mmCIF file of C-alpha atoms in Angstrom:
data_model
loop_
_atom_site.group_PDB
_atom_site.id
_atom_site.type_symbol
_atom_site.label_atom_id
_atom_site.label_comp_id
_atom_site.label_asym_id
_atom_site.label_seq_id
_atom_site.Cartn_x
_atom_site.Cartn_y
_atom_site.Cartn_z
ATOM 1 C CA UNK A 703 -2.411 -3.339 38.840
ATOM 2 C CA UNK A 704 -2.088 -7.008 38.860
ATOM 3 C CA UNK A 705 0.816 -8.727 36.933
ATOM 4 C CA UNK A 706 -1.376 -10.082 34.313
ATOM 5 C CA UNK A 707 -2.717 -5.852 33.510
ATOM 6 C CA UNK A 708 0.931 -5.185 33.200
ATOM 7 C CA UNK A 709 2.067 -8.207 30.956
ATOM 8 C CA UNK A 710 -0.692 -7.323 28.578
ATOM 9 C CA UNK A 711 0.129 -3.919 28.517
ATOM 10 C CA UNK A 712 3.951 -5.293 27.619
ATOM 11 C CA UNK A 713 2.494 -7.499 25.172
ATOM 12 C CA UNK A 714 0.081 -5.067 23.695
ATOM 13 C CA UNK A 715 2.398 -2.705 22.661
ATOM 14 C CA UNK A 716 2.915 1.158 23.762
ATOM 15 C CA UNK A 717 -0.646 2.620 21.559
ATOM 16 C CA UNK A 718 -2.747 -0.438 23.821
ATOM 17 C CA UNK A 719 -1.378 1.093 26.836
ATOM 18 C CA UNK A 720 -1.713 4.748 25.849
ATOM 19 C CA UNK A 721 -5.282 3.791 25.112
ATOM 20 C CA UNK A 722 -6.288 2.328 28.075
ATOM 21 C CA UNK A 723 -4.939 5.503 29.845
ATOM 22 C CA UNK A 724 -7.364 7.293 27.243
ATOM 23 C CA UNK A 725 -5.708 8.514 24.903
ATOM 24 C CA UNK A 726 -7.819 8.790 21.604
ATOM 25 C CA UNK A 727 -5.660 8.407 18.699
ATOM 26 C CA UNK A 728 -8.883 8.348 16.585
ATOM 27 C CA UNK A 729 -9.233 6.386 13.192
ATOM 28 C CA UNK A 730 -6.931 6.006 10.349
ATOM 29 C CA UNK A 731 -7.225 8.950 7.719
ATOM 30 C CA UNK A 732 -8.649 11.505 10.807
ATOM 31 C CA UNK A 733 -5.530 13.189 10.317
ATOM 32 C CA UNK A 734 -5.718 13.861 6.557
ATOM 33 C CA UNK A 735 -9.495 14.483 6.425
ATOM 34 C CA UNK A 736 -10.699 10.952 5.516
ATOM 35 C CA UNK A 737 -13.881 9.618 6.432
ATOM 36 C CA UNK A 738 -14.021 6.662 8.901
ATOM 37 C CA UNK A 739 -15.858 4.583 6.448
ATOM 38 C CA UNK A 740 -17.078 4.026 2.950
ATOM 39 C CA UNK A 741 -15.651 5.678 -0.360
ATOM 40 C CA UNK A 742 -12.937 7.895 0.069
ATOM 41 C CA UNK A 743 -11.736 6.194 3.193
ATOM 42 C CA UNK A 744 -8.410 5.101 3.590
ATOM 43 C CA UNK A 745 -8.093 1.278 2.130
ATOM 44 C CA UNK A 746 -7.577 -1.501 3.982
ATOM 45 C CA UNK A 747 -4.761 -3.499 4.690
ATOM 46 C CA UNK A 748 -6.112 -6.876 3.343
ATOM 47 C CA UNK A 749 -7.460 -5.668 0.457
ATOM 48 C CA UNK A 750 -4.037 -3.496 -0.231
ATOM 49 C CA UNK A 751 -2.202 -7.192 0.519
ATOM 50 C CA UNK A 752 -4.617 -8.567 -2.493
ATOM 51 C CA UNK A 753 -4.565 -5.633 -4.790
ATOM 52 C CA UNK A 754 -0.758 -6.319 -4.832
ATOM 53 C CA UNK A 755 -0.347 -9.873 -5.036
ATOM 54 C CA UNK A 756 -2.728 -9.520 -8.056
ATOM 55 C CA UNK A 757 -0.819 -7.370 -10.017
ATOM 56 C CA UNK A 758 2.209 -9.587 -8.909
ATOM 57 C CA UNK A 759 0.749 -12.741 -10.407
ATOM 58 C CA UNK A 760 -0.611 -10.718 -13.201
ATOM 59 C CA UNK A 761 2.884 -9.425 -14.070
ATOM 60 C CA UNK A 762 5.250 -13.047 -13.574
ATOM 61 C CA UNK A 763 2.291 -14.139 -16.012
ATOM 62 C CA UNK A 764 3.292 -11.783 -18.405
ATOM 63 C CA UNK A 765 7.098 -12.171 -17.898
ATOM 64 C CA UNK A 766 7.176 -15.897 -18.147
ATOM 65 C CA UNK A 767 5.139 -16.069 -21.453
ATOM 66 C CA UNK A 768 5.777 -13.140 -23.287
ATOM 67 C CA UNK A 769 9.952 -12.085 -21.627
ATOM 68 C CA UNK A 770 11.028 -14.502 -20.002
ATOM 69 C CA UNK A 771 10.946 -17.408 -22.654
ATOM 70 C CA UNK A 772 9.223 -19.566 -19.964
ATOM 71 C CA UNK A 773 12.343 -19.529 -17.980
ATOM 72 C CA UNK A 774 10.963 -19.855 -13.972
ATOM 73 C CA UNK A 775 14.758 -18.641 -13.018
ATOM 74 C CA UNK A 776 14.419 -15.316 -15.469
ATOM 75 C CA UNK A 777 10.995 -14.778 -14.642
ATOM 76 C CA UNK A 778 10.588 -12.691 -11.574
ATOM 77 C CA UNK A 779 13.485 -10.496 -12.774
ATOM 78 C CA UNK A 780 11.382 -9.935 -15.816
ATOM 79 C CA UNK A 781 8.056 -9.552 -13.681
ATOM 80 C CA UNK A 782 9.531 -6.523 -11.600
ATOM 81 C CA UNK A 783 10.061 -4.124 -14.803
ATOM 82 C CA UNK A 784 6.791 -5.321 -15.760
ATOM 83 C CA UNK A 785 5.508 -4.071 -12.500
ATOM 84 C CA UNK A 786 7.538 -0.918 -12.111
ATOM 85 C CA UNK A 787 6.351 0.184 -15.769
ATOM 86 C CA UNK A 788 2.578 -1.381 -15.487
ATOM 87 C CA UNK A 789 2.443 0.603 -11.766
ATOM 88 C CA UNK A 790 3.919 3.831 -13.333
ATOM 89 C CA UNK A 791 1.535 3.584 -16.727
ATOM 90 C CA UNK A 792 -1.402 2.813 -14.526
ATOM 91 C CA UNK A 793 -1.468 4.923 -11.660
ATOM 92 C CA UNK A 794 0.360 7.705 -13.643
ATOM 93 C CA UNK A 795 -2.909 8.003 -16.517
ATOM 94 C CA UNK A 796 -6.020 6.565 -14.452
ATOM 95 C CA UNK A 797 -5.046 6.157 -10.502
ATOM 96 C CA UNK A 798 -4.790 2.585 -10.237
ATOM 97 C CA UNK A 799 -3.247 -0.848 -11.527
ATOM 98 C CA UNK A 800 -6.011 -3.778 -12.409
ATOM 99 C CA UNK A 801 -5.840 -5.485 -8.981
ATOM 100 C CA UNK A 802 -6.494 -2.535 -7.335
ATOM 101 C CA UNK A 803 -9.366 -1.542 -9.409
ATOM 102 C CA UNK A 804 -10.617 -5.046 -9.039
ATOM 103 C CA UNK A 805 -10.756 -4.460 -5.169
ATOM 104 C CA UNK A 806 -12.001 -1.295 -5.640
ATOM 105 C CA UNK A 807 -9.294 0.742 -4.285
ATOM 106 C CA UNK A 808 -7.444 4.063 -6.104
ATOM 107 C CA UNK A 809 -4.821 6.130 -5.624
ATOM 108 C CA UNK A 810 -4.806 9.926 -5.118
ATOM 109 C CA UNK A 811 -2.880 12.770 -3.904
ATOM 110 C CA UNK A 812 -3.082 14.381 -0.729
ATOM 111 C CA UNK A 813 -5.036 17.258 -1.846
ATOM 112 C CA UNK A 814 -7.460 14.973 -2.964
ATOM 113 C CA UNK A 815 -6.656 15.329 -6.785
ATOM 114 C CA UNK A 816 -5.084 12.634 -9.399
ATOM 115 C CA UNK A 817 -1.841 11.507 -8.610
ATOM 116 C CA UNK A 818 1.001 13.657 -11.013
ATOM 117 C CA UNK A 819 2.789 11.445 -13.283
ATOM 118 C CA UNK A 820 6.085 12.091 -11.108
ATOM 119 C CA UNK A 821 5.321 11.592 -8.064
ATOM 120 C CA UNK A 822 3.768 8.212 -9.135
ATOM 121 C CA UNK A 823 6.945 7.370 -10.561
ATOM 122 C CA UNK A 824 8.534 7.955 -7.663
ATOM 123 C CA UNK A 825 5.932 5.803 -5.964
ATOM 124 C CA UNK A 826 6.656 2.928 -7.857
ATOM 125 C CA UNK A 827 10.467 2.956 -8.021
ATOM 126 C CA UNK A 828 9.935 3.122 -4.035
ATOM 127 C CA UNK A 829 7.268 -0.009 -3.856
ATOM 128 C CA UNK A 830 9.924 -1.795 -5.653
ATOM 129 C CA UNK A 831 12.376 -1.451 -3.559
ATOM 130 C CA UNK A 832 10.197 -2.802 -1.317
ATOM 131 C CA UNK A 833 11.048 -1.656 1.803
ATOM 132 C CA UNK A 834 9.903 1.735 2.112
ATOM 133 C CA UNK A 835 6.468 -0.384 2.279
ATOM 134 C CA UNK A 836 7.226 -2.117 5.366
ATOM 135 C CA UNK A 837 7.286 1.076 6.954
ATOM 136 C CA UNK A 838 4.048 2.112 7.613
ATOM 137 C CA UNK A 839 2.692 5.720 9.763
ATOM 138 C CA UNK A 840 -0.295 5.117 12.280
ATOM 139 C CA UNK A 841 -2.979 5.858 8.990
ATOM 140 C CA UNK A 842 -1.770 2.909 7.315
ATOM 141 C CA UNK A 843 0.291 4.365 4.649
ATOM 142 C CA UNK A 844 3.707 3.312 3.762
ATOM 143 C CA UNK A 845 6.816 5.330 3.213
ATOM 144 C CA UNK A 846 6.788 5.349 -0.267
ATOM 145 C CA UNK A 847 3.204 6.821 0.071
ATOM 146 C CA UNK A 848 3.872 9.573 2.333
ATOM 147 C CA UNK A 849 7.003 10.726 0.498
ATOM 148 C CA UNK A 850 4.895 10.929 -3.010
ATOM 149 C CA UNK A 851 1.916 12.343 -0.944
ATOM 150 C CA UNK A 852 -0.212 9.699 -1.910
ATOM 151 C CA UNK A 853 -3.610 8.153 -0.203
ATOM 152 C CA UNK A 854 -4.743 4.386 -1.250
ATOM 153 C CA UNK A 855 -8.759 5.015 -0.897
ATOM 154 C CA UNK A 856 -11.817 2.840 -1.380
ATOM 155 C CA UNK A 857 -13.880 3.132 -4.221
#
């Protein structure tokens, strides 16, 4: 192995070099009985990243017109109850908030049913806090996913 294998090996990370000693870690919902593609499959990153930063701008819209008495310093206070109860109304009655139905993505449980009303307001309370999200599993789903036992799927 020549020093530029091993640097990009290094640089790669430790699942690069696992693969290209073949391990097959196979795709992202294998493990939970996903398909690869299409409905049902888990949703992807970049539309997750959009889903939320609609409901975000959705929500400090709300909060600085209706709460907030157009107040920019209030107003981001105000928009994260908005999103804690709009996420917990949403996903707890139909399985998704509007930017995620607008990007075609829904939430279920692992068993493949609706999402209980508990568990998705333990989902939200955790998304809030924002960094159980950051932590992510090698299907894509974050920590506050896994501990309510819910799947983000397309459409």
């Amino acid at each position: 192995m020549d020093k530029r294998q091993a640097m990009g090996s290094w640089l790669s990370g430790p699942k690069a070099a696992a693969e290209e000693m073949g391990v097959d870690f196979g795709y992202r919902g294998e493990q939970l009985g996903l398909p690869e593609e299409g409905p049902g499959s888990i949703a992807p990153l970049g539309r997750r990243f959009g889903a939320i930063f609609i409901d975000w701008s959705l929500c400090a819209l709300i909060a600085y017109g209706l709460i907030a008495h157009r107040s920019v310093h209030s107003t981001n206070n105000w928009a994260l109850v908005v999103f804690l109860v709009l996420s917990i109304l949403t996903v707890g009655t139909v399985g998704f908030t509007p930017g995620k139905r607008i990007l075609g993505l829904r939430l279920i449980a692992e068993d493949g049913g609706r999402l209980s009303f508990p568990r998705a307001l333990l989902r939200s309370v955790l998304l809030c806090l924002a960094l159980p999200a950051l932590i992510w599993d090698r299907d894509g789903r974050g920590l506050h996913d896994r501990l309510s036992r819910a799947i983000q799927v397309r459409i």
